[in-house]
XYZ file of C-alpha atoms in Angstrom:
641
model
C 157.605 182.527 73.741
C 155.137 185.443 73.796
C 155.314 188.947 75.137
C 153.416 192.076 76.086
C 150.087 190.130 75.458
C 147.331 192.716 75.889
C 143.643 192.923 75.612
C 141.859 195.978 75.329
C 138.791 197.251 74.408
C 137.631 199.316 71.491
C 136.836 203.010 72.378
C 133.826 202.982 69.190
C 130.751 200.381 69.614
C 132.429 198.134 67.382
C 129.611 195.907 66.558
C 127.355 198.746 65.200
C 130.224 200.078 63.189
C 130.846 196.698 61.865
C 126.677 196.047 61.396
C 127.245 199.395 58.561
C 130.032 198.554 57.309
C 128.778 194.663 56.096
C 125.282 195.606 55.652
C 125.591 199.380 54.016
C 129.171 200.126 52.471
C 129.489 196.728 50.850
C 126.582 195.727 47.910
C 128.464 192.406 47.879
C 129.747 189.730 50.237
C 132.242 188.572 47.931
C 134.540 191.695 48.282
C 136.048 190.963 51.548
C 137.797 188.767 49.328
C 139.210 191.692 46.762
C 140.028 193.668 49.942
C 142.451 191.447 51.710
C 144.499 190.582 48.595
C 144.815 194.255 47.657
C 146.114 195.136 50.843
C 148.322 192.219 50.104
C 149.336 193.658 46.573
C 149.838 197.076 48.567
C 152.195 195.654 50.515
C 154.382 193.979 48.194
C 154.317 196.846 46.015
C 155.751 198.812 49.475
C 158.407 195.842 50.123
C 159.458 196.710 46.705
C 160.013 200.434 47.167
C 161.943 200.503 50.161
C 164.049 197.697 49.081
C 165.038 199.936 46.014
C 165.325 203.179 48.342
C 166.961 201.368 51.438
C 170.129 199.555 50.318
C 170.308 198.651 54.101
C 167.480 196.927 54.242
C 167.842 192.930 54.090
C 165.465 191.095 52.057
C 164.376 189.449 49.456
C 162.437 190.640 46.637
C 162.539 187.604 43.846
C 159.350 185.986 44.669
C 157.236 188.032 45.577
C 153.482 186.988 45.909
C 150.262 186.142 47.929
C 148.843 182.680 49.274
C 145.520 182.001 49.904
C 145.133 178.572 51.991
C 141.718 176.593 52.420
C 141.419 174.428 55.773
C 137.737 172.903 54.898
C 137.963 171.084 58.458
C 138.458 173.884 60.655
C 136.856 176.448 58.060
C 139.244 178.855 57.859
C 140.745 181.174 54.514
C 143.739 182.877 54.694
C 145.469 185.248 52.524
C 148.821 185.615 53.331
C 151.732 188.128 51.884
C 155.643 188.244 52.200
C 155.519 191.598 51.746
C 156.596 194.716 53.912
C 154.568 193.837 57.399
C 153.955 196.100 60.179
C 155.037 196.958 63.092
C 152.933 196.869 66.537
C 153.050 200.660 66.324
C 151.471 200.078 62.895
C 148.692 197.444 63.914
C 147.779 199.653 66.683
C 147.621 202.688 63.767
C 146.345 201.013 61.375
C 143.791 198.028 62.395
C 142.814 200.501 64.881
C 140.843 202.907 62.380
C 137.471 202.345 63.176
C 138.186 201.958 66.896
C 140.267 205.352 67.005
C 137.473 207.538 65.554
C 134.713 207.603 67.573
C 131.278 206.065 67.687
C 129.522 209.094 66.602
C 131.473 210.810 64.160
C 132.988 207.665 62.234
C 129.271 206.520 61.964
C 128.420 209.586 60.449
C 131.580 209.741 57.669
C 130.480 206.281 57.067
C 126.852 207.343 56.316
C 127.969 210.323 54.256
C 130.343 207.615 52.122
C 127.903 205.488 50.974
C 125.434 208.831 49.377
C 127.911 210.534 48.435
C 132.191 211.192 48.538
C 133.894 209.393 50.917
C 136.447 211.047 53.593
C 139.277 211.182 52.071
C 141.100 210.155 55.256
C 139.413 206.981 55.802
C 139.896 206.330 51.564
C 142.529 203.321 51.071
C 143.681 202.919 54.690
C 144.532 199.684 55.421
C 141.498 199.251 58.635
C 138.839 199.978 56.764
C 139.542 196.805 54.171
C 140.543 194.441 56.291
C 137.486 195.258 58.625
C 135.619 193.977 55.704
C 136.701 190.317 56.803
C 134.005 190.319 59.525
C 131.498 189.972 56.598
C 132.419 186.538 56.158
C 133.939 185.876 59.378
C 133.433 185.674 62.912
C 136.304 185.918 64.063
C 139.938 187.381 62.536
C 143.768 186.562 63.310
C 146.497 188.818 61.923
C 150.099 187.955 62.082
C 152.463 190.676 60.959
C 156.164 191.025 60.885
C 157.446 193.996 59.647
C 160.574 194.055 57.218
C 163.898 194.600 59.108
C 162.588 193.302 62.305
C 162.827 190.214 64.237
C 159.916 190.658 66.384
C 156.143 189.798 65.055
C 152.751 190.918 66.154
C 149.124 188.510 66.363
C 146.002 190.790 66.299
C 142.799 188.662 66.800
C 139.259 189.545 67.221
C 135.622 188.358 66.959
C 134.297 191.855 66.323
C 132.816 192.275 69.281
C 134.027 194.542 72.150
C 137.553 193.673 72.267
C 140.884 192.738 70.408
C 143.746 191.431 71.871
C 147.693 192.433 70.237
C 150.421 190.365 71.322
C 154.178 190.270 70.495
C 155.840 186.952 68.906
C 159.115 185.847 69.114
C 159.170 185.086 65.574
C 156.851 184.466 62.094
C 157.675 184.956 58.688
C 158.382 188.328 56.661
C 154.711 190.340 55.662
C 151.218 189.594 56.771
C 148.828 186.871 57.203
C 145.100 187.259 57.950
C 143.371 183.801 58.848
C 139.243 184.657 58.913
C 137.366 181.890 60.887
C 134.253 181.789 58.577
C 130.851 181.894 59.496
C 128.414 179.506 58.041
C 127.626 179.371 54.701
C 124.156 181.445 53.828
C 123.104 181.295 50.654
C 119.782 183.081 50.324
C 122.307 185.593 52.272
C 124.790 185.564 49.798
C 127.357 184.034 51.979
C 129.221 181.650 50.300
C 131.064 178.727 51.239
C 134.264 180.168 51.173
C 136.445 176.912 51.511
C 135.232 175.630 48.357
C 138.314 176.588 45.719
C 136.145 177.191 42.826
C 134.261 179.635 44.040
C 137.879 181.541 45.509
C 139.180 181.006 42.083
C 135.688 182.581 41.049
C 136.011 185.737 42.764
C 139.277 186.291 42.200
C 139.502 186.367 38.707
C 136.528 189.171 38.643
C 138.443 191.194 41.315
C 141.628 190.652 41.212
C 142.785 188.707 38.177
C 145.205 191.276 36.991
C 146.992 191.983 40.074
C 150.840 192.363 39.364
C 151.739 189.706 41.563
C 151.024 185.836 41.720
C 148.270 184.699 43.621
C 148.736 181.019 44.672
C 146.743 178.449 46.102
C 146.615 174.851 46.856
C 144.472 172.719 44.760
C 143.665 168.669 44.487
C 144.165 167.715 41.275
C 143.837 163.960 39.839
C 145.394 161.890 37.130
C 144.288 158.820 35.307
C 144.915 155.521 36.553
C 147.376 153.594 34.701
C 147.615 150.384 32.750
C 148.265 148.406 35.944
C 145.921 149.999 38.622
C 142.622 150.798 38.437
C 142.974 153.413 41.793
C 143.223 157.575 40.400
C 145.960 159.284 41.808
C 145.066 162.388 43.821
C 147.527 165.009 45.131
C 148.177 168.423 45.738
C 149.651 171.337 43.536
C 150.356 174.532 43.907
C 148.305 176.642 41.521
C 149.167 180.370 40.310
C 145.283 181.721 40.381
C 145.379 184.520 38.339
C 146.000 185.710 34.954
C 148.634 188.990 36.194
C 148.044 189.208 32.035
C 147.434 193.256 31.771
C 147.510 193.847 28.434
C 146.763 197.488 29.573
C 150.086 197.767 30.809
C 152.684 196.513 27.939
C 152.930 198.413 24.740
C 151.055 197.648 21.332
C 154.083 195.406 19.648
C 154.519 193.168 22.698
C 151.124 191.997 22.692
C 149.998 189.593 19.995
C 146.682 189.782 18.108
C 145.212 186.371 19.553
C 145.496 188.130 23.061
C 143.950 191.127 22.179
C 141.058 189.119 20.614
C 140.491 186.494 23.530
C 140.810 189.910 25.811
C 138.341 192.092 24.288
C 135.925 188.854 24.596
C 136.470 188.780 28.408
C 135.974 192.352 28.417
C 132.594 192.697 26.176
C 131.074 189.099 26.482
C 131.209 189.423 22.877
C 131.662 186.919 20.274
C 132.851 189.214 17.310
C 137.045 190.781 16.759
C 137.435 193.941 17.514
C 137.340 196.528 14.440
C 139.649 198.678 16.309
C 142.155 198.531 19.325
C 142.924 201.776 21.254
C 145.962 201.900 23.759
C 145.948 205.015 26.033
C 148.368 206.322 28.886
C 148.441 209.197 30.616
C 151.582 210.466 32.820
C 152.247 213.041 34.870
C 150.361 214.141 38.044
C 147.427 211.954 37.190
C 148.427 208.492 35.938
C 145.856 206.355 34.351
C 145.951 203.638 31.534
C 143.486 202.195 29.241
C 142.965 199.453 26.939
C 139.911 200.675 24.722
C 138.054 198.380 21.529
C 135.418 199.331 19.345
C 133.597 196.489 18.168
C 133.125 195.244 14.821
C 129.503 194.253 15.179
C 126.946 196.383 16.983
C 125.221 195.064 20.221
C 121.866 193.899 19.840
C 120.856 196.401 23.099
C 122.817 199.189 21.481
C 118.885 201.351 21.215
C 117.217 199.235 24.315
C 116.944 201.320 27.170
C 118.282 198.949 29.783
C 121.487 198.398 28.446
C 124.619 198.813 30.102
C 127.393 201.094 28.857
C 130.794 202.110 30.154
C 134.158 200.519 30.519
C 135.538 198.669 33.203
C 137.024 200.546 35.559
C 140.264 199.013 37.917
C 142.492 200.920 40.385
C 146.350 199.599 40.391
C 144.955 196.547 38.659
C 142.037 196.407 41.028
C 139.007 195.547 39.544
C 136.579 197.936 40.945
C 132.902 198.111 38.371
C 131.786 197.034 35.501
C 130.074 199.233 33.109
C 131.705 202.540 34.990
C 129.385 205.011 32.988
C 130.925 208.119 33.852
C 134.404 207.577 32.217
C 132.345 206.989 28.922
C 129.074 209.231 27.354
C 126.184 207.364 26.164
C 127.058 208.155 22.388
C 129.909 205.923 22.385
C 128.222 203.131 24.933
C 129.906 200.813 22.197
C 132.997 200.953 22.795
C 134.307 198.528 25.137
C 137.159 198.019 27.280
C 139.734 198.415 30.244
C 140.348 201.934 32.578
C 142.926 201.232 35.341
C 143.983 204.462 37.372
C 146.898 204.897 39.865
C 144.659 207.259 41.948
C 140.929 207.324 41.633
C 138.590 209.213 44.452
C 136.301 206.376 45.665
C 134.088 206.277 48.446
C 134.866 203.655 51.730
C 133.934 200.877 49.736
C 135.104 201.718 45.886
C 132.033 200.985 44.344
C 131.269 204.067 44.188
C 132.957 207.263 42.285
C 132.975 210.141 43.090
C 131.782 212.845 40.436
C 135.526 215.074 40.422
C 137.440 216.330 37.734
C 139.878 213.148 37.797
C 136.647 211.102 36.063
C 136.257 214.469 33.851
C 139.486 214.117 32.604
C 139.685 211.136 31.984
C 136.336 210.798 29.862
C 137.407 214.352 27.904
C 140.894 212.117 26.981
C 138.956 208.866 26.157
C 136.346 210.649 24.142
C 139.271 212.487 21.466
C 141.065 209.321 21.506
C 138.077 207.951 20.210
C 137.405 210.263 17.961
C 140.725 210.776 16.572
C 140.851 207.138 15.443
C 137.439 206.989 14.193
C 139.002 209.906 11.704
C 142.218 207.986 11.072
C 139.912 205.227 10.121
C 138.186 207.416 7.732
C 141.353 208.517 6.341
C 143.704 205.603 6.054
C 140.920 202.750 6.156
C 138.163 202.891 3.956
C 136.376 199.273 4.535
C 137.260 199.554 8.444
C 135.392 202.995 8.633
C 132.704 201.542 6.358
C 132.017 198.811 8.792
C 131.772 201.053 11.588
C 129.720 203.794 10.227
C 127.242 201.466 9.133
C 127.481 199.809 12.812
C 127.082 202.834 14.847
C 126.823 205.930 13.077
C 123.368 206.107 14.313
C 124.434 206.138 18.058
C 127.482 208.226 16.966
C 125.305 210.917 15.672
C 123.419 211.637 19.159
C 126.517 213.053 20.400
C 125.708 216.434 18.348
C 122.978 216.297 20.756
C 125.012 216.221 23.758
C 128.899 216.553 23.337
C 129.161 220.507 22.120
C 132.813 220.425 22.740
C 133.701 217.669 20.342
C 130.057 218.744 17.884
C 132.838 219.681 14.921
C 134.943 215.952 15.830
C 131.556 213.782 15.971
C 130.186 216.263 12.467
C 133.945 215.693 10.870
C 134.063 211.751 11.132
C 130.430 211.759 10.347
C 128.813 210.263 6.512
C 125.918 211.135 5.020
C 123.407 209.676 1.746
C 123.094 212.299 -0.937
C 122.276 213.062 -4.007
C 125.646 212.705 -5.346
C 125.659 208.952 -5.218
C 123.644 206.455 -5.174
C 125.533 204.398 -3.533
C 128.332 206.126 -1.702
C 127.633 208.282 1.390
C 129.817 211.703 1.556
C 131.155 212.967 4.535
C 130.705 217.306 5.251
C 133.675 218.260 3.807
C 133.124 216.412 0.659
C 130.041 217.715 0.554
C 131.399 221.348 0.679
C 134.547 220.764 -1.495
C 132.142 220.077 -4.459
C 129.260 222.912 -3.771
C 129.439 225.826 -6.447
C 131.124 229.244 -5.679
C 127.957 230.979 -5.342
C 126.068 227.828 -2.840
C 126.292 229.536 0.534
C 124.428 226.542 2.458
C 124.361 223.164 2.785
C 121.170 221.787 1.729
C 119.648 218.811 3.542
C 115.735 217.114 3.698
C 114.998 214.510 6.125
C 112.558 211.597 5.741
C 112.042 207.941 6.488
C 113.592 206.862 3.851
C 115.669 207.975 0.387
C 113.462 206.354 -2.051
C 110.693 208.359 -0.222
C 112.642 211.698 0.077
C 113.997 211.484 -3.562
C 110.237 211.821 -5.264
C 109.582 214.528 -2.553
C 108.324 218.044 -4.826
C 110.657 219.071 -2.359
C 114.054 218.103 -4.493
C 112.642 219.635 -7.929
C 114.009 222.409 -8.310
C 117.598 221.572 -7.137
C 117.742 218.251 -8.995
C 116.726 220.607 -12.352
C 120.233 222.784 -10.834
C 122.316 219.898 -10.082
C 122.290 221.157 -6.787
C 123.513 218.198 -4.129
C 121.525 217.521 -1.460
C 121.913 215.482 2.003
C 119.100 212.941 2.606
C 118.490 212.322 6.354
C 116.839 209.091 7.155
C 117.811 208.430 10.604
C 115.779 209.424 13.539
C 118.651 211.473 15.285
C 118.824 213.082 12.277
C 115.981 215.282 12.952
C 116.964 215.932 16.666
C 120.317 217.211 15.623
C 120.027 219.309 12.259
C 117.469 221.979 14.809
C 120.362 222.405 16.766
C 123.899 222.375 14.574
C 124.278 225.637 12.976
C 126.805 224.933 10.871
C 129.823 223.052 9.402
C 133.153 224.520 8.281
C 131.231 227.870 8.337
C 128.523 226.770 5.917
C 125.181 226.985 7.131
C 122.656 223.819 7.248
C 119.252 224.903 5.345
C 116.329 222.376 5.377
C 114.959 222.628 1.060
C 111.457 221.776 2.998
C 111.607 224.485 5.460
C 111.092 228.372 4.739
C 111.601 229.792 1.438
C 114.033 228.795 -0.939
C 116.016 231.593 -3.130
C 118.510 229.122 -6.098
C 118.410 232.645 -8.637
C 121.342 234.544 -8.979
C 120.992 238.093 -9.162
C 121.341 237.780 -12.722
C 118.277 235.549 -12.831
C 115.942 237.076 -10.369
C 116.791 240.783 -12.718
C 115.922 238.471 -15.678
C 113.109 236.740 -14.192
C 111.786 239.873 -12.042
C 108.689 241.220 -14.509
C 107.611 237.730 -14.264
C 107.555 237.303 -11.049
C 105.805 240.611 -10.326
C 103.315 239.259 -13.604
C 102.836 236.229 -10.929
C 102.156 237.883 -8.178
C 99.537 239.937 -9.515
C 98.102 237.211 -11.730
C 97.773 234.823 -8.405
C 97.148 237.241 -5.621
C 93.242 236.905 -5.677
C 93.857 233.139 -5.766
C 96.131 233.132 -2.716
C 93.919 235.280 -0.607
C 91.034 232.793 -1.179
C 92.802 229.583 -0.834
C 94.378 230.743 2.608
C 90.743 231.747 3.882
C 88.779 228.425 2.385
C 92.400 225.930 3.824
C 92.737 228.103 7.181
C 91.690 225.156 9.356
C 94.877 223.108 8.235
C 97.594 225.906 6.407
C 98.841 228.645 8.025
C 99.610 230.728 4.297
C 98.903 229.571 0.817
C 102.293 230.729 -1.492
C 103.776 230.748 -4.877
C 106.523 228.396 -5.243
C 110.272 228.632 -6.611
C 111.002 225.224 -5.581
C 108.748 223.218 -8.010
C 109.021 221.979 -11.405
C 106.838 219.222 -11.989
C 104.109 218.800 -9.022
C 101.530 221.341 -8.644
C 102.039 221.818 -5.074
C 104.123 221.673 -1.986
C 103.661 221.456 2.143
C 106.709 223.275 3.484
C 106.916 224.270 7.313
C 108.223 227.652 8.658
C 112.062 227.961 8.913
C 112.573 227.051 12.813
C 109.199 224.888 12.831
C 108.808 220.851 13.324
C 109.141 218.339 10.416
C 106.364 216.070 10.398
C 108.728 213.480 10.743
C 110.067 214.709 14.510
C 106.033 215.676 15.037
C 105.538 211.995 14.567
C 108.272 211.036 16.740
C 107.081 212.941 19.542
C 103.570 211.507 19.301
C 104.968 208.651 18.943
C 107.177 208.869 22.507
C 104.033 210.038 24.616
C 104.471 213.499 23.982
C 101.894 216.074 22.996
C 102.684 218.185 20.078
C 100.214 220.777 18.975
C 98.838 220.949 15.467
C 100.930 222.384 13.303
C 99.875 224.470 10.139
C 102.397 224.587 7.435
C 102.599 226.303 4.460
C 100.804 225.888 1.269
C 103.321 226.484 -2.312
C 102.077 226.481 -5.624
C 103.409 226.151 -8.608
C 102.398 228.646 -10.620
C 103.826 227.134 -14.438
C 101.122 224.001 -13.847
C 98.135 223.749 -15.703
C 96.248 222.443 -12.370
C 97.215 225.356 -10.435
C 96.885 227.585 -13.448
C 93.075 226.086 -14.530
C 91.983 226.540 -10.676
C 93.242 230.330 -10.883
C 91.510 230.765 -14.044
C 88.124 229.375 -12.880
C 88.450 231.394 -9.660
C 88.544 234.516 -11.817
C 85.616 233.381 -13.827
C 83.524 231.774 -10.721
C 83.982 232.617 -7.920
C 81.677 231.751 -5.946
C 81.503 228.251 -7.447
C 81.593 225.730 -4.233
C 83.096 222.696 -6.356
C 86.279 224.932 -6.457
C 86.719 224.683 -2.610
C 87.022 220.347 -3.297
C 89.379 220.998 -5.708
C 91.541 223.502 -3.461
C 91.168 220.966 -0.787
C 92.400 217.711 -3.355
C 95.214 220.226 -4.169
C 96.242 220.297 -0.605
C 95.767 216.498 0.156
C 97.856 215.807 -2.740
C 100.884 217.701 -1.715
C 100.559 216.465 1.652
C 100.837 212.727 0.046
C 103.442 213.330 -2.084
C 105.945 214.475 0.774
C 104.890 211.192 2.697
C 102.187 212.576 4.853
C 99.105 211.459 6.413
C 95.804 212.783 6.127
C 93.764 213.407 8.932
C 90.769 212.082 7.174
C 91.395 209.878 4.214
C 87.780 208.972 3.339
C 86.895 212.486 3.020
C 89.990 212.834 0.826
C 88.907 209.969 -1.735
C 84.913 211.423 -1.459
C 86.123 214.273 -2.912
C 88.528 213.023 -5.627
C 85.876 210.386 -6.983
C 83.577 213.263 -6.779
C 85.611 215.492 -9.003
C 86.770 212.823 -11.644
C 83.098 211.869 -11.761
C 82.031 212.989 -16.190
């Protein structure tokens, strides 16, 4: 018996709306799939509520769950709940979204959803989902009976101008949506959804974690016996996904084997995680996450194309992979598992909007991080070891980017020095051992520490047992231009501007000398910075320099040659550069040359040996000369009896 059958027409051109919503809100067919069965979870998860708030209200709540049954004969899928159902009222409210809106203006939210944020009254209502079934279907029966009723409702349409509602006598508890499919496309992406592999496909990328069973019929067979030679084929009910959020139960209920096999299905990784980071968050934004830094760096960590970001679910929802907004590039390591209660999506959730929920969240992830990277360097020597070596390259660039957590990134950060051979120090090391009167924290950067070490460079403050960082990465000389400090100590480049190691003590002591110097060299200087002016910008006495003759050092806010090369090297144009010129004024090259200056000097062959005296410094930091044949001309020329 049937009632109050009606057919009506939708006030909106239906079909256009429909035409947008398959072919613009949704990048893939598949998700008519994740649609229905949230709506499904939704409404369990509602049956549940007003059970516990309504003592009144008759049901039963012990097995709760969703079916989804295959008829390959008359191709149809349905996903069925026996959750809290709706009333007519309700179908008419609720189904009837897209047709209660208007043509023109709905077209235009929908439009405005898929550039930028979403409407937030068409976000998670229950007609724009299930209106996704027309991607796959052409046509759609809902049955409905709402909790606490007796009466049921059938909605059916084929998308086209009208739906019909009609009033049952009876049906069971919750919802069931049958979709008659459409033929399978492939080159269109349309599926053969009556196959159960690919259903059992899709839904454990969407909706694998969903709280509540998902269950399906499946054929399964079993081996003939000893006596017949037939294989027995029959049909069991299967539970299709996992429900296994790991995100959700607390550290000492989950065992190590399922965080492993986890963070593999997470990463597509075949290493163990290093480190496992459980997050929650309570209070008027609710979010979860299951986080993992790796123990083994990616081999895309530095390719430009590779993906970063954590995957991002909503109520157990999978919604993107690689969600790069809830994690900055810096830490595109890490892997691992965001689910939020409440998350501002646009019509179709795949994509975010940019609001201070996804700021929040990333500002929490990011210290979490952080703050066990530094427990690590605390408590765990050989863990932090293993990731420093693994990604303190990529952790680095963060100075670059991430000024609110610059002291956090500098703090967990290690370093090569002089101190060790072997060891690398982190800052605060660094500055627990520097004497009373070191003020700075001297660093040199290079391409590599065998390189750096014979530098003229490090003379002077290996002769004063002064330690010094060596900086080999790349980042390195992006960030030490742009960190001013650490702990209130000052970073000073040894190959940059002029370096002062006296004490007042010394530079009283050593001051007749130096004015002895000055006067001694000053003709020297002047000609040297007029016959080098093409390639120096000064020509200098040195107090950095012990051994070597000479040094190349560039003004105090200039460019290394090092980050000149990497520039070049990117595309970019860099202007020539002219450094400075330092000798040392105790060796008996430098000392000869001022001496034959004095004596001739207008001799030409001193102007070769100026220029070898140049070339030679620029060598010995790890340079390249702009003319190398020249160079050797003129040194076999001058060693020539």
């Amino acid at each position: 018996m049937t009632s109050q059958v009606e057919q009506l027409e939708f006030q909106a051109e239906t079909r256009q709306l429909l035409d947008l919503m398959i072919h613009s809100v949704y990048s893939e067919k598949d998700i008519f799939l994740r649609e229905l069965v949230s709506n499904a979870s939704d409404a369990l998860d509602k049956l549940r509520l007003e059970a516990f708030q309504n003592k009144e209200l008759d049901v039963d709540t012990s097995d709760l769950h969703i079916d989804i049954d295959i008829d390959k004969e008359a191709r149809t899928l349905t996903v069925r709940d026996n959750g809290i159902g709706m009333s007519r009222d309700e179908v008419v409210d609720l189904i009837g979204t897209l047709a209660k809106s208007g043509t023109a203006d709905l077209r235009r939210k929908l439009a405005e959803a898929k550039d930028s944020a979403a409407p937030e009254e068409l976000i998670g209502q229950f007609g724009i989902g299930f209106y996704s079934s027309f991607i796959a279907a052409d046509k759609v029966t809902l049955v409905t009976r709402r909790a606490g009723e007796t009466e049921a409702t059938r909605w059916e349409s084929e998308g086209e101008g009208t739906y019909t509602i009609e009033t049952l006598a009876e049906a069971p508890q919750g919802t069931s949506v049958t979709l008659h499919l459409k033929p399978a496309d492939t080159e269109d992406h349309l599926y053969d959804y009556t196959a159960p592999t690919k259903i059992k496909q899709i839904i454990k990328r969407y909706s694998d974690f969903i709280a509540f069973p998902i269950r399906m019929e499946v054929e399964t067979t079993a081996p003939a016996d000893d006596e017949s030679e037939e294989v027995t084929r029959q049909i069991e009910t299967e539970t299709i996904n996992s429900m296994k959020a790991l995100w959700t139960r607390s550290k000492s209920d989950v065992s190590d084997e399922e965080y492993k096999e986890f963070y593999k299905h997470v990463s597509h990784a075949w290493d163990e995680p290093l480190e496992i980071i459980p997050l929650k968050a309570e209070g008027t934004f609710e979010y979860q996450a299951l986080l993992f830094i790796p123990s083994q760096a990616p081999y895309d960590m530095f390719m430009r194309e590779a993906k970063r970001g954590v995957q991002l679910y909503v109520k157990r929802v999978f919604i993107m992979d690689d969600c790069e907004e809830l994690m900055p590039e810096y830490l595109r390591f890490v892997k691992g598992v965001v689910d939020a209660q409440d998350l501002s999506l646009n019509v179709s959730r795949e994509i975010l909007q940019q609001d201070r929920q996804l700021k929040l969240i990333q500002r929490r992830l990011v210290k979490k991080i952080l703050s066990t990277v530094k427990d690590m360097q605390a408590n765990n020597a050989e863990k932090y070891t293993t990731f420093w070596s693994q990604f303190g390259r990529v952790l680095k660039e963060g100075l670059l980017s991430d000024f609110d957590n610059r002291d956090a990134i500098l703090g967990v950060s290690s370093f090569a020095s002089t101190n060790s051979t072997e060891d690398q120090t982190s800052l605060a090391e660094y500055v627990a051992r520097m004497p009373e009167t070191q003020e700075q924290i001297y660093y040199v950067t290079g391409e590599s520490r065998q390189l750096i070490e014979s530098s003229p460079h490090m003379e002077a403050f290996r002769a004063r047992g002064l330690e010094v960082l060596l900086l080999t990465d790349p980042v390195d000389e992006m960030w030490v231009g742009s960190v001013p400090e650490f702990d209130g100590k000052p970073f000073q480049s040894i190959a940059k501007g002029e370096v002062d190691l006296d004490s007042e003590e010394e530079k009283k002591a050593a001051e007749a000398e130096r004015e002895e110097q000055s006067k001694e060299f000053a003709e020297l200087l002047t000609w040297m910075t007029s016959t080098l002016s093409e390639t120096v910008k000064e020509v200098r006495l040195s107090s950095r320099l012990v051994d070597s003759p000479a040094c190349i050092v560039s003004d105090e806010f200039g460019f290394s040659p090092t980050l000149e090369k990497m520039y070049r090297a990117s595309g970019q144009f860099v202007p020539p550069t002219k450094r400075i010129l330092e000798l040392n004024p105790t060796h008996g090259l430098v000392e000869g040359l001022r001496k034959a200056h004095a004596e001739r000097p207008d001799d030409e062959a001193l102007a070769d040996t100026a220029e070898i005296v140049y070339g030679m410094a620029l060598l010995a930091e790890g340079g390249e000369l702009t003319d190398p044949a020249h160079f050797t001309k003129l040194l076999a020329k001058r060693l020539t009896p």
